[in-house]
Coordinates of C-alpha atoms and ligand atoms in Angstrom, one line a residue:
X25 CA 22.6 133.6 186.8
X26 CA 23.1 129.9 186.9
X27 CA 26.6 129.8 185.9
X28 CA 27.2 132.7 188.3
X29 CA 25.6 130.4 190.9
X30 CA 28.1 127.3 190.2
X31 CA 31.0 129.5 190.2
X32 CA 29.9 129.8 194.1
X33 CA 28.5 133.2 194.2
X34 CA 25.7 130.8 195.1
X35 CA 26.5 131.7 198.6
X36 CA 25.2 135.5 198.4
X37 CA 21.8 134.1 196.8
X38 CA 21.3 131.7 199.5
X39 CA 19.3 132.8 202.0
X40 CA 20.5 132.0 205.4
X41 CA 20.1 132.9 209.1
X42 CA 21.8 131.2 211.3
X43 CA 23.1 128.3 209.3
X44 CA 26.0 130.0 207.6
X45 CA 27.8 127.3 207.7
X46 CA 25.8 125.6 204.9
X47 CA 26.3 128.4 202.5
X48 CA 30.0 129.2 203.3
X49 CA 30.5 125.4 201.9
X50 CA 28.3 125.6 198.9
X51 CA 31.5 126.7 197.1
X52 CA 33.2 123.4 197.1
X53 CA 30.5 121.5 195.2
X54 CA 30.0 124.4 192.5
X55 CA 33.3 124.4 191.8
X56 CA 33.5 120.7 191.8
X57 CA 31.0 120.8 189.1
X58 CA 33.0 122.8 187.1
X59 CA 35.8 121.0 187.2
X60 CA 33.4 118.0 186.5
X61 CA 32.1 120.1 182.8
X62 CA 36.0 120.3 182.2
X63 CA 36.9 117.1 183.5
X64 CA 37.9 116.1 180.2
X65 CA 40.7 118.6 180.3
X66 CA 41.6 119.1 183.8
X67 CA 44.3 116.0 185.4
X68 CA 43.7 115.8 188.7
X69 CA 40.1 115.6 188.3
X70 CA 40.0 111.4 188.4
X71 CA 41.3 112.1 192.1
X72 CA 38.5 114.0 192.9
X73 CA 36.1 112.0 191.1
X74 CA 37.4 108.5 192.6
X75 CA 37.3 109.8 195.9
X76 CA 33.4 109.7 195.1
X77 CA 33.6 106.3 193.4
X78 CA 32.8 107.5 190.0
X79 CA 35.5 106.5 187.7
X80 CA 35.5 108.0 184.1
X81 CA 36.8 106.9 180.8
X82 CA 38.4 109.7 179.3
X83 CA 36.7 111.1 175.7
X84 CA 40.4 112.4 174.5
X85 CA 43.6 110.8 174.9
X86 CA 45.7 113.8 175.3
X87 CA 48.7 112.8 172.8
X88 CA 47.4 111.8 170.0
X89 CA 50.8 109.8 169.0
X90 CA 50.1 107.9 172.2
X91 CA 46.7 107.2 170.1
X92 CA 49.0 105.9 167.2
X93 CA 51.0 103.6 169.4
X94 CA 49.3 102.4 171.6
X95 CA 46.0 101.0 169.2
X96 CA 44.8 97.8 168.9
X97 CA 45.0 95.5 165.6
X98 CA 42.6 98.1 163.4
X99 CA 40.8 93.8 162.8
X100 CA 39.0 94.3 165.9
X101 CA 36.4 97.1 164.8
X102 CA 33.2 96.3 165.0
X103 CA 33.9 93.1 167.7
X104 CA 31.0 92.4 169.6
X105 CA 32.0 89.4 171.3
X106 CA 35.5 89.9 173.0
X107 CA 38.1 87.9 171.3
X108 CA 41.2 88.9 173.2
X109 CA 43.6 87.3 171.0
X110 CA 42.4 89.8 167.8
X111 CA 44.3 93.0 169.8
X112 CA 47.6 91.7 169.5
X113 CA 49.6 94.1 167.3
X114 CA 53.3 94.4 166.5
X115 CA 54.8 98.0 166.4
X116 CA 58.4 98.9 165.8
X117 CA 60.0 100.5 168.8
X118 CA 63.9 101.8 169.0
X119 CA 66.4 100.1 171.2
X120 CA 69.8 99.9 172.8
X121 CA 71.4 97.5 173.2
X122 CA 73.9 97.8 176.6
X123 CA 75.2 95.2 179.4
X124 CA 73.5 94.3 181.7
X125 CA 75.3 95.4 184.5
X126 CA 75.0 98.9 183.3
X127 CA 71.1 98.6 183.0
X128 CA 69.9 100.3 186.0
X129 CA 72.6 103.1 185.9
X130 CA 70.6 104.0 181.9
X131 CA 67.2 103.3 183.3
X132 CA 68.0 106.2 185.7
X133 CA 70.0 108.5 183.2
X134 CA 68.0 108.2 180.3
X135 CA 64.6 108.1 182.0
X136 CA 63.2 110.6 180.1
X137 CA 63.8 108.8 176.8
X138 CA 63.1 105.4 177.8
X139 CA 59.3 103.6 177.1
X140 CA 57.2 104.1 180.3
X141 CA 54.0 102.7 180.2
X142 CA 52.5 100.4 183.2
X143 CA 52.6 97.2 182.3
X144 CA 55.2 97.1 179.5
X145 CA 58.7 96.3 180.2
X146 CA 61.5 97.9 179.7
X147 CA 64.2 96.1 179.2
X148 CA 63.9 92.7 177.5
X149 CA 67.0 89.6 176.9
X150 CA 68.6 90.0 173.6
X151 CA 68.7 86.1 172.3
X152 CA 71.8 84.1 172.1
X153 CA 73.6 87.0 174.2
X154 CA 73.2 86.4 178.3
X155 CA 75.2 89.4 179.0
X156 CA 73.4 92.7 177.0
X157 CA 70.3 93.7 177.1
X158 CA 67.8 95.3 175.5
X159 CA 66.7 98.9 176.7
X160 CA 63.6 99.9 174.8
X161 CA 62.9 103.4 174.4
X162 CA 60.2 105.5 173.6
X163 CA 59.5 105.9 169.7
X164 CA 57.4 109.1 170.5
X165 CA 60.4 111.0 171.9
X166 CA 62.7 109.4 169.2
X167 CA 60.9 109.8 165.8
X168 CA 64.5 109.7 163.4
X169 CA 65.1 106.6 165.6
X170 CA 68.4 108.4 166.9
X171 CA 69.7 109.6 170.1
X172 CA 70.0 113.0 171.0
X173 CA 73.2 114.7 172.1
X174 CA 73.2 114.6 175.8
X175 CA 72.1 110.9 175.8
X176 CA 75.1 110.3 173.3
X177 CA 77.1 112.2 175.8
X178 CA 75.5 109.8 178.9
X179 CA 76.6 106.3 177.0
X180 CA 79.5 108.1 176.0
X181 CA 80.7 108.3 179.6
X182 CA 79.6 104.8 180.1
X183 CA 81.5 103.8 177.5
X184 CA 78.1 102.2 175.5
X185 CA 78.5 102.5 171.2
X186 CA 74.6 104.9 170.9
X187 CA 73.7 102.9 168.0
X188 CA 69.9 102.5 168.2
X189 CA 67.9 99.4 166.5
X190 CA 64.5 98.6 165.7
X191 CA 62.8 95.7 167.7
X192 CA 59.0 94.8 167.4
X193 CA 57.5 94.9 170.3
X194 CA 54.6 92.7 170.8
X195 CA 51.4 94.7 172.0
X196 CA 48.7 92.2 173.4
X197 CA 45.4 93.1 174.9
X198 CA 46.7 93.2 178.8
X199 CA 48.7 96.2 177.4
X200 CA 45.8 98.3 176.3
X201 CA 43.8 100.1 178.2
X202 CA 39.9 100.2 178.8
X203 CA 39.2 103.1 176.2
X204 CA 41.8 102.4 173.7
X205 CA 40.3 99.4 173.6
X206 CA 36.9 100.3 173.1
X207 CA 38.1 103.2 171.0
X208 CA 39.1 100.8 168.6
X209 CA 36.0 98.5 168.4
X210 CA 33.0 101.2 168.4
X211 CA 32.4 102.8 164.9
X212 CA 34.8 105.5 164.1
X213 CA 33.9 109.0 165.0
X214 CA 31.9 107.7 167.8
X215 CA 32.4 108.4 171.8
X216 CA 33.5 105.7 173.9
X217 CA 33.1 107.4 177.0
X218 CA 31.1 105.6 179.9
X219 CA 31.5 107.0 183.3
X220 CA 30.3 104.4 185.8
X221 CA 30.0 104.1 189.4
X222 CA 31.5 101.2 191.7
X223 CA 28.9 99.6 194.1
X224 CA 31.2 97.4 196.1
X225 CA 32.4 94.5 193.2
X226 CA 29.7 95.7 190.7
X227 CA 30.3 98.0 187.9
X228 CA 27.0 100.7 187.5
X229 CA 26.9 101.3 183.5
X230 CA 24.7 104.2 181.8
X231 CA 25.5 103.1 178.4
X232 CA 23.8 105.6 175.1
X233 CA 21.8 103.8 172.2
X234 CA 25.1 103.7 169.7
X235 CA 26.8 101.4 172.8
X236 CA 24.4 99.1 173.1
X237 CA 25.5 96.4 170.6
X238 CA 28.3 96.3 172.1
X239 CA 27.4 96.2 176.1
X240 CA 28.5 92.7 176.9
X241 CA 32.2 93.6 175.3
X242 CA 32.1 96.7 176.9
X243 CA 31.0 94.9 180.1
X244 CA 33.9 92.4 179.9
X245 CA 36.3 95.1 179.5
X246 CA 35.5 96.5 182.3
X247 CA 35.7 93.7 184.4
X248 CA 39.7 92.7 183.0
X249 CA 40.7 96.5 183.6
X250 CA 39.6 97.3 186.7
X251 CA 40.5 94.5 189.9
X252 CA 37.8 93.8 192.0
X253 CA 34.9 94.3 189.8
X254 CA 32.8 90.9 189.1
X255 CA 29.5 92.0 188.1
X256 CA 28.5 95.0 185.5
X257 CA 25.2 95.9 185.1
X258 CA 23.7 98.7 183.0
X259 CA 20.8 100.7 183.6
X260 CA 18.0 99.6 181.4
X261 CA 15.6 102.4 181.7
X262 CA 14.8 105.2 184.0
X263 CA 14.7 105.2 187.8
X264 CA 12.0 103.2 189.0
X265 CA 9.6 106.2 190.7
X266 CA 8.7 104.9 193.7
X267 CA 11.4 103.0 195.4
X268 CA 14.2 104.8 193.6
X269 CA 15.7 101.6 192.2
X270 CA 17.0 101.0 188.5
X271 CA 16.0 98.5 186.1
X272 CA 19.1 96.6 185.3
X273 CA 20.5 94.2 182.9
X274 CA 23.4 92.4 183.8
X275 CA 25.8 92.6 181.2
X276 CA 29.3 90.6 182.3
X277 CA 30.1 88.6 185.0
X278 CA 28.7 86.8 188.1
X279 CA 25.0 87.8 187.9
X280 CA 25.0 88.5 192.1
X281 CA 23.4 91.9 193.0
X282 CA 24.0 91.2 196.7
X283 CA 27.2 93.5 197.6
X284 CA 28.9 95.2 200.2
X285 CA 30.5 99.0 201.0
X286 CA 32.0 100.8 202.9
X287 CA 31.0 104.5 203.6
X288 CA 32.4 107.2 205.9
X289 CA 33.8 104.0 207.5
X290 CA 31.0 101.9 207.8
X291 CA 30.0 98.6 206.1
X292 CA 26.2 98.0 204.5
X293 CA 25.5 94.8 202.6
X294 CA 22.8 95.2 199.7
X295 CA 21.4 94.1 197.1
X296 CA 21.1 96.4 194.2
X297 CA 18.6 95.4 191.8
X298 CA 16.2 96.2 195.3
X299 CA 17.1 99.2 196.8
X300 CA 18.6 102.5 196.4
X301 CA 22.0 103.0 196.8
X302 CA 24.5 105.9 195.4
X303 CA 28.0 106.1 196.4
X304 CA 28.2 109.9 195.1
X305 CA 26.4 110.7 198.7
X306 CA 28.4 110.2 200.9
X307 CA 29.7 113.3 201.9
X308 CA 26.0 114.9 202.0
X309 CA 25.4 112.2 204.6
X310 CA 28.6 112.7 206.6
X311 CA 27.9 116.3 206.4
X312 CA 24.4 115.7 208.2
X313 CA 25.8 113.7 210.8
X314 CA 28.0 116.2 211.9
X315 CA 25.4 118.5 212.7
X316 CA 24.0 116.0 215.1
X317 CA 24.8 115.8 218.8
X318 CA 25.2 112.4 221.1
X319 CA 21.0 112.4 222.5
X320 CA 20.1 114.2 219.5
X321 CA 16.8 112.7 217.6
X322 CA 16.8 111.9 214.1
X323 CA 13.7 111.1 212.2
X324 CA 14.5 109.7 208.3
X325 CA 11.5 109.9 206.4
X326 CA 13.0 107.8 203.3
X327 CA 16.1 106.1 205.1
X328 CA 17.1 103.4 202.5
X329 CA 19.3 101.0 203.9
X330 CA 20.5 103.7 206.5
X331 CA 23.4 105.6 205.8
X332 CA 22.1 108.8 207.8
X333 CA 20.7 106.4 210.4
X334 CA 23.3 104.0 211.0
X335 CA 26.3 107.2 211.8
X336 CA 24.2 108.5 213.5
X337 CA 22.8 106.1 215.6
X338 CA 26.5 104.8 215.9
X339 CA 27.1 108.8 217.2
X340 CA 24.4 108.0 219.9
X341 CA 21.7 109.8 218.5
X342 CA 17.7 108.6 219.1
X343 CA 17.2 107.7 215.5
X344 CA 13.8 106.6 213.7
X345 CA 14.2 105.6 210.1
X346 CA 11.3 105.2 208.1
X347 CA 11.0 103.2 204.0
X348 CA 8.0 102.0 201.8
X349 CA 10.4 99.6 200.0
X350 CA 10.0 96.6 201.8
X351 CA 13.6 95.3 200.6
X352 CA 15.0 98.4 202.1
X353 CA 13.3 98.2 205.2
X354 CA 14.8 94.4 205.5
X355 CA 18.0 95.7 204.1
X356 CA 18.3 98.7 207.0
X357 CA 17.1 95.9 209.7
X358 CA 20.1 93.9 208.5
X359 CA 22.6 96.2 208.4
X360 CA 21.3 97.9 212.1
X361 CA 22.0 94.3 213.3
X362 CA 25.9 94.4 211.2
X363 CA 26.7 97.4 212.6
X364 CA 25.2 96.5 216.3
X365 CA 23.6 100.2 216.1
X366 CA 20.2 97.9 216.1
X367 CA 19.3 99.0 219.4
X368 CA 19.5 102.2 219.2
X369 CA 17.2 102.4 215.8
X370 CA 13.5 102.3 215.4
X371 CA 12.5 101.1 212.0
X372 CA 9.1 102.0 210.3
X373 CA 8.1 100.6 206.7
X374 CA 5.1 103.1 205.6
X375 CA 4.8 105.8 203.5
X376 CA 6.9 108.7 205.0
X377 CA 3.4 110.6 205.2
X378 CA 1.9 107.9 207.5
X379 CA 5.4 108.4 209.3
X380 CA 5.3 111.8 209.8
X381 CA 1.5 111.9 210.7
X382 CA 2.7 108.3 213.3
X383 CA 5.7 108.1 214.9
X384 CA 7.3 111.5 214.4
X385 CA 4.1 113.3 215.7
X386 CA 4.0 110.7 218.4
X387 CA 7.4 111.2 219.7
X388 CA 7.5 114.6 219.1
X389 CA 4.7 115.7 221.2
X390 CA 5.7 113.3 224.2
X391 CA 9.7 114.8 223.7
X392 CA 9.2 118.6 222.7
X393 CA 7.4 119.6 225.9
X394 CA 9.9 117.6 228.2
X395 CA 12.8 119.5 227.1
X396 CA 14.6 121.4 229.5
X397 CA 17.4 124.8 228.9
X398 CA 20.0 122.6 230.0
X399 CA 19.4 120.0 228.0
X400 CA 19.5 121.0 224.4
X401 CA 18.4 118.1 222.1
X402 CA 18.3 118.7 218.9
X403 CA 15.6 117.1 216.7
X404 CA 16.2 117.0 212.8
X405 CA 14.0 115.3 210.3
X406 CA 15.7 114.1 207.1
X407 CA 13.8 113.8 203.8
X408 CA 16.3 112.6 200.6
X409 CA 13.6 111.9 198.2
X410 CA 14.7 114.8 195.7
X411 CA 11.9 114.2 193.3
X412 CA 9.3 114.5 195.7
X413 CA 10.4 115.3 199.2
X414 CA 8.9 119.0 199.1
X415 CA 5.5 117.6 198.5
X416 CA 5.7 115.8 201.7
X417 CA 6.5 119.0 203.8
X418 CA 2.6 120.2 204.5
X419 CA 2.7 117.2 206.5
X420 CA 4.0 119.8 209.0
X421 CA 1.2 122.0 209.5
X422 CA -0.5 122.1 212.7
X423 CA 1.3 118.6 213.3
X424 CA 1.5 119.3 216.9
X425 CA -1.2 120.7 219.1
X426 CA 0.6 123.2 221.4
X427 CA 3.8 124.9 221.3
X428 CA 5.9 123.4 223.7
X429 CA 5.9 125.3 227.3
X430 CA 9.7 124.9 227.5
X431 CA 12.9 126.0 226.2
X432 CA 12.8 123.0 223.0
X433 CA 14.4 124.4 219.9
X434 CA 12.1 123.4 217.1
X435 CA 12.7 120.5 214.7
X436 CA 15.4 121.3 212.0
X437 CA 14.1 120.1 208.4
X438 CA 16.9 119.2 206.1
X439 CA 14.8 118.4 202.5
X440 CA 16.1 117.3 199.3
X441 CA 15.2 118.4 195.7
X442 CA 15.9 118.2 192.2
X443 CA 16.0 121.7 190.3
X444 CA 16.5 122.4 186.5
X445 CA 15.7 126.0 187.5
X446 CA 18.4 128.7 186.8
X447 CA 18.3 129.6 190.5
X448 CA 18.1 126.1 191.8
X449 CA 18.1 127.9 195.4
X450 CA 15.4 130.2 195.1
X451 CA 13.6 127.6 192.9
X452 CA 13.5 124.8 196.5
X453 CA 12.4 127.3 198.8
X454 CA 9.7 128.5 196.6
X455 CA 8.6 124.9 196.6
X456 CA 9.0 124.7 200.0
X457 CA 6.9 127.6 201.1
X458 CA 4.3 126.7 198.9
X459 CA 4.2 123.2 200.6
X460 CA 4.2 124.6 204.1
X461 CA 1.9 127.3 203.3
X462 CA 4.2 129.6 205.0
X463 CA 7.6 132.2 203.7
X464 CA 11.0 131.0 204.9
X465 CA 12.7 134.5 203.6
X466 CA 16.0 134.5 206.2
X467 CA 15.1 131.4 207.9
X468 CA 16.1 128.7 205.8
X469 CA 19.5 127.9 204.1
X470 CA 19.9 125.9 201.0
X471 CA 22.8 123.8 200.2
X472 CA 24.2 122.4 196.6
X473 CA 24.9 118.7 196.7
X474 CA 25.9 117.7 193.5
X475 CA 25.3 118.0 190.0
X476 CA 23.2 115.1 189.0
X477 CA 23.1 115.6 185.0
X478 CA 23.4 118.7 182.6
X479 CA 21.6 121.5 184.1
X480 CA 20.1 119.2 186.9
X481 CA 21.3 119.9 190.2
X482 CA 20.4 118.3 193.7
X483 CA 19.9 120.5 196.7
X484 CA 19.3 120.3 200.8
X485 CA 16.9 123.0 202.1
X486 CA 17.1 123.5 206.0
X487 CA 15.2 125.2 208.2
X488 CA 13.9 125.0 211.5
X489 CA 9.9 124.5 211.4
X490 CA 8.7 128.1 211.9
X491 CA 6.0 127.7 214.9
X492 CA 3.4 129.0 213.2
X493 CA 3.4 126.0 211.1
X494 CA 4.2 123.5 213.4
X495 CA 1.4 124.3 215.8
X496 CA -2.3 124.2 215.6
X497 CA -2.8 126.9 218.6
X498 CA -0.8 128.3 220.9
X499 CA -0.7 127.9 224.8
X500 CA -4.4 128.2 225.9
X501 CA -2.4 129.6 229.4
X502 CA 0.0 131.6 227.5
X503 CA -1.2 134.3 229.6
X504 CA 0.1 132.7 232.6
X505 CA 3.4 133.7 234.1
X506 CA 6.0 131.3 232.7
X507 CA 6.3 129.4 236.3
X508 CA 2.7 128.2 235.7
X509 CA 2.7 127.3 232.0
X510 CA 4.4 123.9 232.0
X511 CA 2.3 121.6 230.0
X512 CA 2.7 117.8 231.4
X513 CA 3.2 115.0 229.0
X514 CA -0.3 113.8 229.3
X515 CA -1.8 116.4 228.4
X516 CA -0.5 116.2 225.0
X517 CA -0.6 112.4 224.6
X518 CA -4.8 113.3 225.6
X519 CA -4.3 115.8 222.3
X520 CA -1.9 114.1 220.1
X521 CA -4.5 113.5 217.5
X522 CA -6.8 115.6 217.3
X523 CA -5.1 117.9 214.6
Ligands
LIG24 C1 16.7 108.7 197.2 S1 16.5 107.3 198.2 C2 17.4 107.8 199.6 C3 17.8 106.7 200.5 C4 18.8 107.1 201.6 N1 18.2 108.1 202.5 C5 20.1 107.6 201.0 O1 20.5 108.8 201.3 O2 20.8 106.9 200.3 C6 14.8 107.5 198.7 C7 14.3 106.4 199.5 O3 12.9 106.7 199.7 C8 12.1 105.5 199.6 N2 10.7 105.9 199.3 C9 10.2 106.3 198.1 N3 8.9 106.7 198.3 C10 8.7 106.7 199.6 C11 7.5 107.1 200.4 N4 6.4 107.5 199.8 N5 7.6 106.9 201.7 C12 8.7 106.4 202.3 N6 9.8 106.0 201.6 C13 9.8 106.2 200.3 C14 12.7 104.7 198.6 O4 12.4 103.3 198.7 C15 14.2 105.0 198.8 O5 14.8 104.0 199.6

């Protein structure tokens, strides 16, 4: 059932009304997943995956003579404190030697025979001789250290004697890359691999027991190989619970936590030993704003720093955004003000409870009665605190005091949640409902974000708040012809909390 679920079948299981939408995309990230179990064997993957700023280092090298050629001095096993100048190695690569007028004519021609590896060169002076050159080629295509006929038949032409030499070729540790490198210092046998994510200049590390005498080499590494990363951190123990934060050690490099990035476009500053950021969410937030319209209302009950609040307060919705973390309160102040969206914001810093129970109930009753057919404003609440966000949704019953007299369309819910069940969807809306003390059968649709470890998946419930919940009683005058039933605004602000 689960697997049948990733595959994207998860789209039948869903159940949906009128937010099709929502389902008919929940094939991308299932597949996406799959990919991701394969990753190690599927090339264009890294695209995928960098697009999300996660960058992998692969678990195989494919060629396993690549392996062979391209390894460090076997001296540096067991390093723990980088020593650059122990990598240097000397392997024994053929050559031709040709003029040098004729070397870019060859470098075409025999292309497929000649070294290619970033960072190598190609052709190198032969001493004492200013006019030849040397044309290194690649000993994996040319194990008997000969040519094969139809290069013979190529220099031939150019009139070039196809006697091939041995050269040694210096390999020094700019030439290696990150997990031959580490390949070669970690005990034999014993994966390398460590995925990490990119948080503007610093390096996010998850590193496993066997890795950790080896962190701040690892950590280095990291920081030669890959431009623009300064800092790497790894993540000492478990999310912190309540502010969503990690514990964090740094482990190479400048020791600032204060960054910058850019998502979907727009620039927040940081720091992220304090607050909750994940670049692998971006496309569940931009897929969120686009559901809003310009005067739409957005309440987020655990904002963070703001990236649903900020688009869409930059898309000229009404936006609240609500967080207990005092850092990321100051943090989503700062970066309203940096993205001159601080206007158009209200920030709260209380427990998204208090929020609900406060502001949103506060603003809700005043705006739900006032809103006319033509009109149309949408209200949606946000709620990405997977691990507990459903336990916050009984916040919703009898919130408001009477259904609105007008035309309002009721505020759309969009709740995050963790599931290790083996129908994550039916497995949130169960939670749901049990929270809301109501069924959401063909109401509600349920979306797959992402994969967050083995057989851990994230999802977004949404549904519009059935009325039955929202309300505490109906109309007293509901028995009034329609003309007569408008509620005024004071009425409710006389009632907003009594429930
Ligand atoms: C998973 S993060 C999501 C942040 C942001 N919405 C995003 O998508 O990146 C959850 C946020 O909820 C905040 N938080 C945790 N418990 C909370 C609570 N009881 N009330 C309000 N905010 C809370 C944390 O500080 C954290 O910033």
């Amino acid at each position: 059932m689960r697997t049948l679920w990733r595959l994207g079948y998860s789209a039948r299981l869903l159940k949906t009304n009128k937010f099709g939408t929502a389902a008919a995309n929940t094939s991308f990230p299932a597949v996406w997943m799959l990919l991701a179990r394969y990753s190690g064997r599927i090339p264009g993957l890294f695209a995928v995956v960098k697009k999300n700023r996660f960058f992998t280092m692969p678990d195989t090298v494919e060629d396993k003579a690549d392996l062979e050629l391209y390894s460090p001095h076997p001296g540096v096993r067991g390093m723990t404190q980088l020593d650059r100048e122990a990598f240097k190695r000397t392997v024994v690569v053929p050559v031709l030697k040709i003029k040098k007028e004729i070397v870019n004519t060859l470098l075409k021609s025999l292309k497929h025979v000649v070294l290619q590896r970033p960072g190598l060169k190609r052709v190198v002076e032969e001493p004492g001789d200013e006019d030849s050159r040397l044309l290194i080629l690649d000993p994996r295509k040319l194990p008997e250290f000969s040519l094969g006929e139809s290069e013979q038949e190529v220099l031939k032409q150019l009139n070039v004697h196809p006697e091939v030499s041995k050269y040694n070729l210096e390999l020094t540790y700019e030439n290696f890359k990150s997990e031959e490198i580490l390949r070669a210092v970690l005990p034999e046998g014993q994966e390398v691999t460590s995925g990490f994510s990119r948080v503007g200049h610093i390096a996010h590390l998850n590193l496993r027991d066997h890795q950790l005498p080896y962190r701040h080499l690892i950590g280095q590494v990291i920081i030669d190989k890959n431009p623009g990363i300064t800092c790497v951190v790894n993540k000492t123990n478990i999310i912190d619970s309540t502010y969503r934060n990690f514990q964090m050690e740094v482990l190479a490099g400048e020791s600032n936590l204060v960054t910058k990035v850019k998502e979907n476009n727009i620039v927040y500053e940081l720091d992220f030993s304090k607050v909750y950021w994940n670049p692998r969410l971006s496309t569940e937030h931009s897929r969120i704003v686009e559901l809003l319209k310009p005067g739409d209302v957005l309440f987020d009950v655990f904002a963070g720093i703001g990236p649903f609040a900020i688009p869409a307060a930059k898309k000229k919705c009404h936006v609240f955004a609500n967080d207990l973390n005092p850092e990321s309160y100051n943090w989503l102040l700062h970066n309203c003000k940096l993205n001159k969206v601080d206007k158009k914001i209200k920030a709260f810093n209380m427990d998204g409870r208090d929020f609900l129970l406060g502001p949103v109930r506060e603003e809700l009753s005043k705006e739900l009665p006032l809103q006319k057919e033509e009109q149309k404003t949408s209200f949606h609440i946000v709620m990405n605190l997977p691990a507990l966000a459903t336990e916050f949704l009984d916040a919703f019953r009898h919130l408001l005091v009477r259904e609105p007299c007008g035309t309002a369309d009721l505020p759309m819910v969009h709740c995050y949640g963790f599931s290790k069940h083996e129908n994550p969807a039916k497995d949130i809306q169960e939670r749901a409902e049990a929270s809301l003390g109501t069924s959401l059968d063909g109401r509600c649709s349920t979306y797959l974000v992402r994969n967050v470890a083995p057989n851990k998946e994230m999802l977004c419930i949404s549904f519009q708040i059935p009325v039955d919940v929202l309300y505490k009683r109906p109309c007293a005058d509901e028995a009034k012809p329609a003309s007569k039933r408008l509620c005024t605004s004071n009425e409710f602000s006389e009632e907003k909390f009594l429930s």
